[in-house]
PDB file of C-alpha atoms in Angstrom:
ATOM      1  CA  MET A   1     -11.556  66.450 -10.922  1.00 66.00           C
ATOM      2  CA  ASP A   2      -9.806  67.949  -7.876  1.00 81.00           C
ATOM      3  CA  THR A   3      -6.754  65.681  -8.288  1.00 83.00           C
ATOM      4  CA  HIS A   4      -3.360  65.995  -6.627  1.00 80.00           C
ATOM      5  CA  PRO A   5      -0.259  63.745  -6.409  1.00 81.00           C
ATOM      6  CA  THR A   6      -0.582  61.153  -3.648  1.00 76.00           C
ATOM      7  CA  LEU A   7       1.897  61.490  -0.784  1.00 68.00           C
ATOM      8  CA  LEU A   8       3.088  58.093   0.403  1.00 60.00           C
ATOM      9  CA  PHE A   9       4.937  57.062   3.527  1.00 54.00           C
ATOM     10  CA  GLY A  10       6.429  53.771   2.472  1.00 52.00           C
ATOM     11  CA  GLY A  11       7.610  51.696  -0.454  1.00 54.00           C
ATOM     12  CA  PRO A  12       9.916  48.843  -1.485  1.00 54.00           C
ATOM     13  CA  LEU A  13      12.817  50.759   0.125  1.00 55.00           C
ATOM     14  CA  PRO A  14      12.466  52.987   3.204  1.00 53.00           C
ATOM     15  CA  TRP A  15      12.690  56.701   2.388  1.00 49.00           C
ATOM     16  CA  VAL A  16      13.328  56.030  -1.284  1.00 50.00           C
ATOM     17  CA  ASN A  17      10.200  55.021  -3.176  1.00 50.00           C
ATOM     18  CA  HIS A  18       7.673  57.371  -1.555  1.00 52.00           C
ATOM     19  CA  ASN A  19       6.035  58.469  -4.801  1.00 57.00           C
ATOM     20  CA  ASP A  20       4.277  55.816  -6.859  1.00 59.00           C
ATOM     21  CA  GLY A  21       2.984  58.245  -9.482  1.00 67.00           C
ATOM     22  CA  SER A  22      -0.636  58.012  -8.357  1.00 76.00           C
ATOM     23  CA  TYR A  23      -3.097  60.874  -8.010  1.00 81.00           C
ATOM     24  CA  GLU A  24      -5.884  61.272  -5.474  1.00 83.00           C
ATOM     25  CA  CYS A  25      -9.217  63.015  -5.969  1.00 86.00           C
ATOM     26  CA  ARG A  26      -9.997  65.156  -2.935  1.00 82.00           C
ATOM     27  CA  ASN A  27     -13.699  65.073  -3.762  1.00 82.00           C
ATOM     28  CA  CYS A  28     -14.292  61.322  -3.793  1.00 84.00           C
ATOM     29  CA  GLY A  29     -11.041  59.934  -2.325  1.00 79.00           C
ATOM     30  CA  LYS A  30     -10.353  57.591  -5.230  1.00 83.00           C
ATOM     31  CA  LYS A  31      -6.789  57.071  -6.453  1.00 80.00           C
ATOM     32  CA  ALA A  32      -5.483  56.305  -9.936  1.00 79.00           C
ATOM     33  CA  VAL A  33      -2.250  56.262 -11.905  1.00 74.00           C
ATOM     34  CA  PRO A  34      -2.321  57.993 -15.302  1.00 75.00           C
ATOM     35  CA  LEU A  35      -0.844  55.874 -18.080  1.00 74.00           C
ATOM     36  CA  SER A  36       0.234  56.762 -21.594  1.00 73.00           C
ATOM     37  CA  PHE A  37       1.134  54.386 -24.418  1.00 72.00           C
ATOM     38  CA  ASP A  38       3.280  54.980 -27.482  1.00 73.00           C
ATOM     39  CA  THR A  39       1.359  52.521 -29.649  1.00 75.00           C
ATOM     40  CA  SER A  40      -1.828  50.471 -29.605  1.00 75.00           C
ATOM     41  CA  GLU A  41       0.428  47.392 -29.431  1.00 71.00           C
ATOM     42  CA  ASP A  42       1.837  48.619 -26.106  1.00 70.00           C
ATOM     43  CA  LEU A  43      -1.714  49.189 -24.846  1.00 73.00           C
ATOM     44  CA  LYS A  44      -2.769  45.652 -25.811  1.00 70.00           C
ATOM     45  CA  ALA A  45       0.294  44.175 -24.085  1.00 66.00           C
ATOM     46  CA  PHE A  46      -0.653  46.059 -20.921  1.00 65.00           C
ATOM     47  CA  GLN A  47      -4.258  44.876 -21.124  1.00 67.00           C
ATOM     48  CA  ARG A  48      -3.083  41.256 -21.457  1.00 62.00           C
ATOM     49  CA  SER A  49      -0.936  41.648 -18.364  1.00 58.00           C
ATOM     50  CA  LEU A  50      -3.980  42.625 -16.287  1.00 58.00           C
ATOM     51  CA  THR A  51      -5.373  39.106 -16.535  1.00 54.00           C
ATOM     52  CA  SER A  52      -2.335  37.783 -14.642  1.00 48.00           C
ATOM     53  CA  ASN A  53      -2.518  40.141 -11.665  1.00 47.00           C
ATOM     54  CA  ILE A  54      -4.062  37.437  -9.460  1.00 45.00           C
ATOM     55  CA  ARG A  55      -2.192  34.178  -9.900  1.00 49.00           C
ATOM     56  CA  ASP A  56      -1.811  30.990  -7.956  1.00 50.00           C
ATOM     57  CA  GLU A  57       1.662  31.352  -6.424  1.00 52.00           C
ATOM     58  CA  SER A  58       2.344  27.636  -6.820  1.00 51.00           C
ATOM     59  CA  ARG A  59       1.744  27.849 -10.590  1.00 60.00           C
ATOM     60  CA  ILE A  60       3.995  30.831 -11.371  1.00 85.00           C
ATOM     61  CA  PHE A  61       6.669  30.006 -13.916  1.00 93.00           C
ATOM     62  CA  TYR A  62       8.877  32.826 -15.138  1.00 95.00           C
ATOM     63  CA  HIS A  63      10.053  32.900 -18.742  1.00 93.00           C
ATOM     64  CA  ILE A  64      12.205  36.012 -18.848  1.00 96.00           C
ATOM     65  CA  PRO A  65      14.108  37.095 -21.975  1.00 97.00           C
ATOM     66  CA  ILE A  66      17.591  38.461 -21.284  1.00 97.00           C
ATOM     67  CA  LEU A  67      18.182  41.866 -22.915  1.00 96.00           C
ATOM     68  CA  PRO A  68      21.897  42.732 -22.677  1.00 96.00           C
ATOM     69  CA  VAL A  69      22.532  46.413 -23.432  1.00 93.00           C
ATOM     70  CA  ASP A  70      26.099  47.650 -23.903  1.00 84.00           C
ATOM     71  CA  THR A  71      25.557  51.107 -22.415  1.00 80.00           C
ATOM     72  CA  PHE A  72      29.269  51.986 -22.646  1.00 73.00           C
ATOM     73  CA  THR A  73      28.741  53.033 -26.269  1.00 68.00           C
ATOM     74  CA  LEU A  74      26.056  55.484 -25.107  1.00 65.00           C
ATOM     75  CA  PHE A  75      28.146  57.417 -22.557  1.00 52.00           C
ATOM     76  CA  ARG A  76      29.263  59.974 -25.159  1.00 56.00           C
ATOM     77  CA  LEU A  77      26.033  60.059 -27.078  1.00 54.00           C
ATOM     78  CA  PRO A  78      25.500  63.429 -28.797  1.00 54.00           C
ATOM     79  CA  VAL A  79      22.268  65.301 -28.195  1.00 49.00           C
ATOM     80  CA  ILE A  80      19.684  63.590 -30.413  1.00 52.00           C
ATOM     81  CA  ASP A  81      15.966  64.285 -30.382  1.00 54.00           C
ATOM     82  CA  LEU A  82      14.999  60.600 -30.197  1.00 56.00           C
ATOM     83  CA  PRO A  83      13.891  58.354 -27.301  1.00 68.00           C
ATOM     84  CA  ILE A  84      16.856  56.396 -25.957  1.00 72.00           C
ATOM     85  CA  ARG A  85      15.043  53.083 -26.580  1.00 67.00           C
ATOM     86  CA  GLN A  86      15.223  53.870 -30.312  1.00 76.00           C
ATOM     87  CA  ILE A  87      19.006  54.284 -30.052  1.00 78.00           C
ATOM     88  CA  ALA A  88      20.110  51.673 -27.503  1.00 87.00           C
ATOM     89  CA  ASP A  89      20.952  48.229 -28.900  1.00 91.00           C
ATOM     90  CA  VAL A  90      20.131  44.851 -27.433  1.00 94.00           C
ATOM     91  CA  THR A  91      23.109  42.626 -28.226  1.00 95.00           C
ATOM     92  CA  GLY A  92      23.965  38.973 -28.119  1.00 96.00           C
ATOM     93  CA  ALA A  93      26.114  37.979 -25.128  1.00 96.00           C
ATOM     94  CA  GLU A  94      28.573  35.176 -24.395  1.00 97.00           C
ATOM     95  CA  TRP A  95      31.051  34.265 -21.672  1.00 97.00           C
ATOM     96  CA  ARG A  96      34.524  34.887 -23.115  1.00 95.00           C
ATOM     97  CA  ASN A  97      37.883  35.215 -21.356  1.00 92.00           C
ATOM     98  CA  GLY A  98      36.273  35.626 -17.963  1.00 92.00           C
ATOM     99  CA  ARG A  99      33.853  38.362 -19.072  1.00 94.00           C
ATOM    100  CA  ILE A 100      30.327  38.630 -20.418  1.00 96.00           C
ATOM    101  CA  GLU A 101      30.971  40.134 -23.836  1.00 94.00           C
ATOM    102  CA  PRO A 102      28.542  41.644 -26.369  1.00 93.00           C
ATOM    103  CA  VAL A 103      28.762  39.490 -29.487  1.00 92.00           C
ATOM    104  CA  GLY A 104      26.823  38.704 -32.621  1.00 88.00           C
ATOM    105  CA  GLN A 105      23.448  40.196 -33.378  1.00 92.00           C
ATOM    106  CA  LYS A 106      22.048  43.584 -32.473  1.00 94.00           C
ATOM    107  CA  ALA A 107      18.550  45.036 -32.487  1.00 94.00           C
ATOM    108  CA  LYS A 108      17.100  48.311 -31.293  1.00 92.00           C
ATOM    109  CA  PHE A 109      15.718  48.078 -27.770  1.00 90.00           C
ATOM    110  CA  ASN A 110      12.205  49.170 -28.702  1.00 88.00           C
ATOM    111  CA  HIS A 111      12.022  46.667 -31.589  1.00 90.00           C
ATOM    112  CA  TYR A 112      13.245  43.844 -29.353  1.00 93.00           C
ATOM    113  CA  TRP A 113      10.811  44.698 -26.567  1.00 88.00           C
ATOM    114  CA  ARG A 114       7.856  44.891 -28.938  1.00 88.00           C
ATOM    115  CA  ALA A 115       8.812  41.485 -30.336  1.00 91.00           C
ATOM    116  CA  VAL A 116       8.902  39.769 -26.932  1.00 91.00           C
ATOM    117  CA  SER A 117       5.807  41.586 -25.627  1.00 86.00           C
ATOM    118  CA  SER A 118       3.744  40.837 -28.739  1.00 85.00           C
ATOM    119  CA  SER A 119       0.737  38.518 -28.619  1.00 82.00           C
ATOM    120  CA  ARG A 120       2.840  35.705 -30.132  1.00 83.00           C
ATOM    121  CA  TYR A 121       5.381  35.837 -27.301  1.00 88.00           C
ATOM    122  CA  SER A 122       3.685  37.621 -24.374  1.00 83.00           C
ATOM    123  CA  ALA A 123       6.687  38.124 -22.100  1.00 88.00           C
ATOM    124  CA  ARG A 124       5.588  39.930 -18.936  1.00 86.00           C
ATOM    125  CA  GLU A 125       9.109  40.545 -17.594  1.00 91.00           C
ATOM    126  CA  ILE A 126      12.494  41.249 -19.119  1.00 93.00           C
ATOM    127  CA  ALA A 127      15.962  40.849 -17.600  1.00 96.00           C
ATOM    128  CA  LEU A 128      17.867  44.013 -18.502  1.00 95.00           C
ATOM    129  CA  TRP A 129      21.630  43.549 -18.222  1.00 96.00           C
ATOM    130  CA  ASP A 130      23.834  46.641 -18.271  1.00 94.00           C
ATOM    131  CA  LEU A 131      26.992  45.034 -19.649  1.00 93.00           C
ATOM    132  CA  SER A 132      29.101  48.092 -18.861  1.00 91.00           C
ATOM    133  CA  GLY A 133      28.024  47.883 -15.233  1.00 93.00           C
ATOM    134  CA  ILE A 134      28.484  44.122 -14.958  1.00 95.00           C
ATOM    135  CA  ARG A 135      31.882  44.005 -16.678  1.00 91.00           C
ATOM    136  CA  ASP A 136      33.506  47.269 -15.647  1.00 89.00           C
ATOM    137  CA  GLY A 137      31.505  48.692 -12.750  1.00 90.00           C
ATOM    138  CA  HIS A 138      30.292  51.685 -14.782  1.00 88.00           C
ATOM    139  CA  PRO A 139      26.497  51.436 -15.171  1.00 89.00           C
ATOM    140  CA  ASN A 140      24.994  54.137 -17.361  1.00 85.00           C
ATOM    141  CA  PHE A 141      22.264  55.442 -15.062  1.00 86.00           C
ATOM    142  CA  GLU A 142      20.959  58.041 -17.503  1.00 83.00           C
ATOM    143  CA  VAL A 143      20.301  55.392 -20.131  1.00 85.00           C
ATOM    144  CA  LEU A 144      18.914  52.868 -17.641  1.00 87.00           C
ATOM    145  CA  LYS A 145      16.442  55.383 -16.179  1.00 84.00           C
ATOM    146  CA  LYS A 146      14.969  55.999 -19.610  1.00 83.00           C
ATOM    147  CA  LEU A 147      14.736  52.315 -20.490  1.00 85.00           C
ATOM    148  CA  VAL A 148      13.167  51.350 -17.174  1.00 83.00           C
ATOM    149  CA  ARG A 149      10.570  54.140 -17.410  1.00 67.00           C
ATOM    150  CA  SER A 150       8.943  52.412 -20.354  1.00 55.00           C
ATOM    151  CA  ARG A 151       6.411  50.539 -18.175  1.00 59.00           C
ATOM    152  CA  TYR A 152       8.163  47.195 -18.578  1.00 65.00           C
ATOM    153  CA  GLN A 153       8.417  44.707 -15.711  1.00 87.00           C
ATOM    154  CA  VAL A 154      12.192  45.062 -15.572  1.00 92.00           C
ATOM    155  CA  TRP A 155      14.511  42.783 -13.652  1.00 96.00           C
ATOM    156  CA  LEU A 156      17.707  44.850 -13.647  1.00 95.00           C
ATOM    157  CA  ASP A 157      21.309  43.726 -13.291  1.00 96.00           C
ATOM    158  CA  LEU A 158      23.535  46.795 -13.300  1.00 95.00           C
ATOM    159  CA  GLY A 159      26.482  44.984 -11.717  1.00 95.00           C
ATOM    160  CA  MET A 160      25.693  45.612  -8.050  1.00 96.00           C
ATOM    161  CA  ARG A 161      28.826  45.980  -5.949  1.00 96.00           C
ATOM    162  CA  SER A 162      27.527  47.906  -2.929  1.00 95.00           C
ATOM    163  CA  ILE A 163      24.354  48.665  -1.025  1.00 94.00           C
ATOM    164  CA  GLN A 164      24.305  52.036  -2.809  1.00 94.00           C
ATOM    165  CA  ASP A 165      23.880  50.153  -6.098  1.00 93.00           C
ATOM    166  CA  VAL A 166      20.838  48.442  -4.572  1.00 93.00           C
ATOM    167  CA  PHE A 167      19.368  51.841  -3.674  1.00 91.00           C
ATOM    168  CA  ASP A 168      20.169  53.225  -7.135  1.00 89.00           C
ATOM    169  CA  SER A 169      18.489  50.251  -8.781  1.00 89.00           C
ATOM    170  CA  PHE A 170      15.198  50.661  -6.928  1.00 87.00           C
ATOM    171  CA  THR A 171      15.089  54.432  -7.311  1.00 85.00           C
ATOM    172  CA  MET A 172      14.657  53.657 -11.021  1.00 84.00           C
ATOM    173  CA  ASP A 173      11.415  51.830 -10.148  1.00 81.00           C
ATOM    174  CA  VAL A 174      12.542  48.395 -11.337  1.00 90.00           C
ATOM    175  CA  SER A 175      10.374  45.369 -10.641  1.00 91.00           C
ATOM    176  CA  ARG A 176      13.233  43.222  -9.303  1.00 95.00           C
ATOM    177  CA  GLY A 177      16.876  44.025  -8.637  1.00 95.00           C
ATOM    178  CA  LEU A 178      19.379  41.303  -9.586  1.00 97.00           C
ATOM    179  CA  ILE A 179      22.444  40.896  -7.365  1.00 98.00           C
ATOM    180  CA  GLY A 180      25.057  38.639  -8.937  1.00 98.00           C
ATOM    181  CA  THR A 181      27.940  36.749  -7.359  1.00 98.00           C
ATOM    182  CA  LEU A 182      30.041  37.904 -10.320  1.00 97.00           C
ATOM    183  CA  THR A 183      30.094  41.448  -8.919  1.00 97.00           C
ATOM    184  CA  ALA A 184      29.026  41.247  -5.247  1.00 97.00           C
ATOM    185  CA  PRO A 185      32.032  41.626  -2.910  1.00 97.00           C
ATOM    186  CA  GLY A 186      30.631  39.022  -0.546  1.00 97.00           C
ATOM    187  CA  LEU A 187      27.604  37.478   1.116  1.00 97.00           C
ATOM    188  CA  GLU A 188      27.105  40.613   3.241  1.00 97.00           C
ATOM    189  CA  LEU A 189      25.629  42.477   0.277  1.00 97.00           C
ATOM    190  CA  PHE A 190      22.932  39.806  -0.119  1.00 98.00           C
ATOM    191  CA  GLU A 191      22.158  40.079   3.609  1.00 97.00           C
ATOM    192  CA  GLU A 192      21.876  43.873   3.516  1.00 96.00           C
ATOM    193  CA  ALA A 193      19.711  43.800   0.388  1.00 95.00           C
ATOM    194  CA  PHE A 194      17.360  41.230   1.931  1.00 96.00           C
ATOM    195  CA  GLU A 195      16.865  43.502   4.955  1.00 93.00           C
ATOM    196  CA  LEU A 196      16.014  46.421   2.676  1.00 91.00           C
ATOM    197  CA  THR A 197      13.618  44.908   0.160  1.00 91.00           C
ATOM    198  CA  GLU A 198      11.799  41.720  -0.765  1.00 91.00           C
ATOM    199  CA  ASN A 199      12.282  42.530  -4.470  1.00 93.00           C
ATOM    200  CA  ALA A 200      15.955  41.575  -4.697  1.00 96.00           C
ATOM    201  CA  VAL A 201      16.871  38.337  -6.477  1.00 97.00           C
ATOM    202  CA  PRO A 202      20.288  36.714  -5.971  1.00 98.00           C
ATOM    203  CA  ILE A 203      21.973  35.412  -9.122  1.00 98.00           C
ATOM    204  CA  ILE A 204      24.641  32.711  -8.934  1.00 98.00           C
ATOM    205  CA  TYR A 205      27.025  32.953 -11.896  1.00 98.00           C
ATOM    206  CA  HIS A 206      28.578  29.530 -12.486  1.00 98.00           C
ATOM    207  CA  ASP A 207      31.435  28.191 -14.612  1.00 97.00           C
ATOM    208  CA  GLU A 208      32.404  24.835 -13.079  1.00 96.00           C
ATOM    209  CA  LYS A 209      32.284  26.749  -9.783  1.00 97.00           C
ATOM    210  CA  VAL A 210      30.520  29.767  -8.336  1.00 98.00           C
ATOM    211  CA  LEU A 211      32.245  32.916  -9.602  1.00 98.00           C
ATOM    212  CA  TRP A 212      33.021  35.815  -7.265  1.00 98.00           C
ATOM    213  CA  PRO A 213      35.198  38.927  -7.688  1.00 96.00           C
ATOM    214  CA  SER A 214      37.840  37.261  -5.474  1.00 94.00           C
ATOM    215  CA  ARG A 215      38.418  33.940  -3.731  1.00 91.00           C
ATOM    216  CA  ARG A 216      37.722  35.564  -0.353  1.00 94.00           C
ATOM    217  CA  SER A 217      34.277  36.758  -1.431  1.00 96.00           C
ATOM    218  CA  GLY A 218      32.455  33.467  -0.906  1.00 96.00           C
ATOM    219  CA  SER A 219      32.318  29.728  -1.370  1.00 97.00           C
ATOM    220  CA  GLU A 220      32.906  28.326  -4.850  1.00 97.00           C
ATOM    221  CA  LYS A 221      30.623  25.347  -4.246  1.00 98.00           C
ATOM    222  CA  LEU A 222      27.133  25.735  -5.703  1.00 98.00           C
ATOM    223  CA  GLU A 223      25.359  23.784  -2.947  1.00 98.00           C
ATOM    224  CA  THR A 224      27.041  25.830  -0.202  1.00 98.00           C
ATOM    225  CA  VAL A 225      26.129  29.187  -1.744  1.00 98.00           C
ATOM    226  CA  VAL A 226      22.511  28.088  -2.275  1.00 98.00           C
ATOM    227  CA  LYS A 227      22.245  27.025   1.379  1.00 98.00           C
ATOM    228  CA  GLU A 228      23.718  30.344   2.554  1.00 98.00           C
ATOM    229  CA  LEU A 229      21.234  32.331   0.451  1.00 98.00           C
ATOM    230  CA  VAL A 230      18.315  30.214   1.685  1.00 97.00           C
ATOM    231  CA  ASP A 231      19.475  30.757   5.274  1.00 97.00           C
ATOM    232  CA  ILE A 232      19.364  34.525   4.672  1.00 97.00           C
ATOM    233  CA  GLY A 233      15.740  34.114   3.596  1.00 97.00           C
ATOM    234  CA  TYR A 234      15.805  34.073  -0.197  1.00 97.00           C
ATOM    235  CA  GLU A 235      13.262  31.729  -1.782  1.00 95.00           C
ATOM    236  CA  GLU A 236      13.864  32.455  -5.491  1.00 97.00           C
ATOM    237  CA  ILE A 237      17.455  32.157  -6.721  1.00 98.00           C
ATOM    238  CA  GLY A 238      18.755  32.666 -10.246  1.00 98.00           C
ATOM    239  CA  VAL A 239      21.537  30.523 -11.685  1.00 98.00           C
ATOM    240  CA  ILE A 240      23.348  31.480 -14.895  1.00 98.00           C
ATOM    241  CA  ASP A 241      25.367  28.670 -16.489  1.00 98.00           C
ATOM    242  CA  LEU A 242      27.922  30.974 -18.113  1.00 98.00           C
ATOM    243  CA  PRO A 243      29.629  28.572 -20.572  1.00 97.00           C
ATOM    244  CA  ARG A 244      26.242  27.972 -22.231  1.00 98.00           C
ATOM    245  CA  LEU A 245      25.163  31.629 -22.267  1.00 98.00           C
ATOM    246  CA  GLY A 246      24.250  32.773 -25.763  1.00 96.00           C
ATOM    247  CA  LYS A 247      24.849  29.335 -27.304  1.00 96.00           C
ATOM    248  CA  LYS A 248      21.121  28.454 -27.421  1.00 96.00           C
ATOM    249  CA  SER A 249      22.137  24.826 -26.847  1.00 95.00           C
ATOM    250  CA  GLY A 250      19.732  24.024 -24.028  1.00 96.00           C
ATOM    251  CA  PRO A 251      20.434  23.484 -20.325  1.00 97.00           C
ATOM    252  CA  ASP A 252      23.164  21.297 -18.931  1.00 97.00           C
ATOM    253  CA  ASN A 253      21.460  18.153 -17.629  1.00 96.00           C
ATOM    254  CA  ASP A 254      23.952  17.725 -14.796  1.00 97.00           C
ATOM    255  CA  MET A 255      23.271  21.273 -13.636  1.00 97.00           C
ATOM    256  CA  VAL A 256      19.503  20.670 -13.698  1.00 97.00           C
ATOM    257  CA  ALA A 257      19.963  17.463 -11.697  1.00 97.00           C
ATOM    258  CA  ARG A 258      22.051  19.293  -9.076  1.00 97.00           C
ATOM    259  CA  LEU A 259      19.440  22.000  -8.684  1.00 97.00           C
ATOM    260  CA  GLU A 260      16.613  19.462  -8.395  1.00 97.00           C
ATOM    261  CA  ARG A 261      18.285  18.074  -5.271  1.00 96.00           C
ATOM    262  CA  LEU A 262      18.416  21.471  -3.538  1.00 96.00           C
ATOM    263  CA  ASP A 263      15.681  23.104  -1.478  1.00 93.00           C
ATOM    264  CA  ALA A 264      15.080  26.365  -3.341  1.00 96.00           C
ATOM    265  CA  LYS A 265      13.119  27.767  -6.277  1.00 97.00           C
ATOM    266  CA  PHE A 266      15.538  28.246  -9.174  1.00 98.00           C
ATOM    267  CA  ILE A 267      15.375  30.416 -12.267  1.00 98.00           C
ATOM    268  CA  LEU A 268      17.882  28.891 -14.670  1.00 98.00           C
ATOM    269  CA  GLY A 269      19.681  30.679 -17.489  1.00 98.00           C
ATOM    270  CA  GLY A 270      22.421  29.889 -19.977  1.00 97.00           C
ATOM    271  CA  GLY A 271      21.647  28.320 -23.347  1.00 97.00           C
ATOM    272  CA  ILE A 272      17.880  28.290 -22.695  1.00 97.00           C
ATOM    273  CA  THR A 273      15.429  28.655 -25.589  1.00 97.00           C
ATOM    274  CA  GLU A 274      11.668  28.339 -25.781  1.00 95.00           C
ATOM    275  CA  ALA A 275      12.021  24.650 -26.685  1.00 96.00           C
ATOM    276  CA  ASP A 276      13.438  23.973 -23.203  1.00 97.00           C
ATOM    277  CA  VAL A 277      10.674  25.657 -21.198  1.00 95.00           C
ATOM    278  CA  ASP A 278       8.274  22.729 -20.800  1.00 95.00           C
ATOM    279  CA  GLY A 279      10.992  20.315 -19.719  1.00 96.00           C
ATOM    280  CA  LEU A 280      12.399  22.713 -17.127  1.00 97.00           C
ATOM    281  CA  ARG A 281       8.919  23.481 -15.815  1.00 96.00           C
ATOM    282  CA  SER A 282       8.349  19.727 -15.351  1.00 95.00           C
ATOM    283  CA  SER A 283      11.686  19.381 -13.549  1.00 95.00           C
ATOM    284  CA  GLY A 284      10.526  21.790 -10.862  1.00 95.00           C
ATOM    285  CA  MET A 285      12.342  24.949 -11.890  1.00 97.00           C
ATOM    286  CA  ARG A 286      10.732  28.245 -10.890  1.00 97.00           C
ATOM    287  CA  GLY A 287      11.497  29.754 -14.269  1.00 97.00           C
ATOM    288  CA  VAL A 288      14.061  30.433 -16.966  1.00 98.00           C
ATOM    289  CA  PHE A 289      16.175  33.284 -18.270  1.00 98.00           C
ATOM    290  CA  LEU A 290      16.036  32.918 -22.057  1.00 97.00           C
ATOM    291  CA  ASP A 291      19.102  33.540 -24.201  1.00 97.00           C
ATOM    292  CA  PRO A 292      19.117  36.688 -26.351  1.00 97.00           C
ATOM    293  CA  PHE A 293      18.027  36.200 -29.966  1.00 96.00           C
ATOM    294  CA  THR A 294      16.440  32.789 -29.703  1.00 96.00           C
ATOM    295  CA  PRO A 295      15.046  31.417 -33.001  1.00 94.00           C
ATOM    296  CA  ILE A 296      11.496  32.517 -32.171  1.00 94.00           C
ATOM    297  CA  ILE A 297      12.617  36.012 -31.210  1.00 95.00           C
ATOM    298  CA  ASP A 298      14.653  36.199 -34.429  1.00 94.00           C
ATOM    299  CA  ASP A 299      11.516  35.356 -36.420  1.00 93.00           C
ATOM    300  CA  LEU A 300       9.506  38.025 -34.626  1.00 93.00           C
ATOM    301  CA  LEU A 301      12.227  40.606 -35.235  1.00 92.00           C
ATOM    302  CA  GLU A 302      12.345  39.704 -38.934  1.00 89.00           C
ATOM    303  CA  GLU A 303       8.569  40.068 -39.179  1.00 85.00           C
ATOM    304  CA  ARG A 304       8.755  43.471 -37.556  1.00 69.00           C
ATOM    305  CA  GLU A 305      11.603  44.603 -39.831  1.00 70.00           C
ATOM    306  CA  SER A 306       9.623  43.467 -42.864  1.00 69.00           C
ATOM    307  CA  ALA A 307       6.563  45.366 -41.687  1.00 65.00           C
ATOM    308  CA  LEU A 308       8.606  48.510 -41.069  1.00 59.00           C
ATOM    309  CA  SER A 309      10.242  48.226 -44.489  1.00 56.00           C
ATOM    310  CA  SER A 310       6.912  47.908 -46.273  1.00 54.00           C
ATOM    311  CA  GLU A 311       5.534  50.887 -44.346  1.00 51.00           C
ATOM    312  CA  SER A 312       8.526  53.051 -45.250  1.00 49.00           C
ATOM    313  CA  PHE A 313       7.711  53.043 -48.981  1.00 46.00           C
ATOM    314  CA  THR A 314       5.053  55.313 -50.434  1.00 46.00           C
ATOM    315  CA  THR A 315       3.860  55.560 -54.013  1.00 43.00           C
ATOM    316  CA  PHE A 316       2.785  58.663 -55.833  1.00 41.00           C
ATOM    317  CA  GLU A 317       2.067  59.806 -59.349  1.00 42.00           C
ATOM    318  CA  LYS A 318       4.451  62.301 -60.829  1.00 42.00           C
ATOM    319  CA  SER A 319       2.587  65.286 -62.151  1.00 43.00           C
ATOM    320  CA  VAL A 320       3.119  66.131 -65.803  1.00 43.00           C
ATOM    321  CA  SER A 321       4.372  69.637 -66.317  1.00 43.00           C
ATOM    322  CA  ASN A 322       2.697  71.738 -68.987  1.00 46.00           C
ATOM    323  CA  SER A 323       5.214  74.532 -68.751  1.00 44.00           C
ATOM    324  CA  ARG A 324       7.499  75.380 -71.654  1.00 45.00           C
ATOM    325  CA  PRO A 325      11.263  75.805 -71.378  1.00 46.00           C
ATOM    326  CA  ALA A 326      12.484  79.328 -70.812  1.00 46.00           C
ATOM    327  CA  PRO A 327      13.770  81.065 -73.952  1.00 48.00           C
ATOM    328  CA  VAL A 328      17.508  81.094 -74.428  1.00 47.00           C
ATOM    329  CA  ASP A 329      19.258  84.292 -75.338  1.00 45.00           C
TER     330      ASP A 329
END
């Protein structure tokens, strides 16, 4: 019982992630990380994830739900005694007028996560998009820290524009940091990130061409950008087909055919639903980023809302008063 925080001398980033939250017993030398769970459902989701700790690398196929969060609305949040995941909204997202815009449906972050991590869905990772960071360069770090702390395997896109953003991302203990061509000033950022950590994933945002902040940032040809990223050393590369994002219309067959001809492991997003997973797995994709609010996720959210509604009602018998009315003067 003589336990003390473990002092580390290394991590995913040099001089940044030196504390992994573990404790060491000075009597026996064993180490452990204390865990706490809000609900038994969270505990069961964690227990299921343990069975996948040792996996055949060749058989890994990612199916990662995209959770766009418009953190701009939370910058001026008044002091409320509630966890931020009960306040933050997951929104729909589409590519409109050259921007990824929050559109359509909304659901509380904790409800959405519990839907996709339930036994019926069993997502082990989520792709958390800070729309304020991606669109405007203003990620809400206070909100992101609290969402990432929730023990999820988070792949975070906060709109990385500099190597400092890469540091900031991994200080929040994310599983993978997503660096997108939509915000990266050039290929140099991908090179610097690769030197720092093996947990960065490049994301190519595509709308008839590769999209960069400016024409001088990089090549607009998909095949050229893929080759440049592979030459840096990246093996897994994300591709978001922006015109299909949020439409739940399935992948573009021409895009899939182009990727099949290239020598890399791709995680494809944009219009993808659960119905497309088997076909994309067979085509050789490494994984998929699933659109927000797919039909199956909608069903799970409706089930959860129904359960919460039924739990919110209580019945009681009204006691009959035997008292007599007070006399009137």
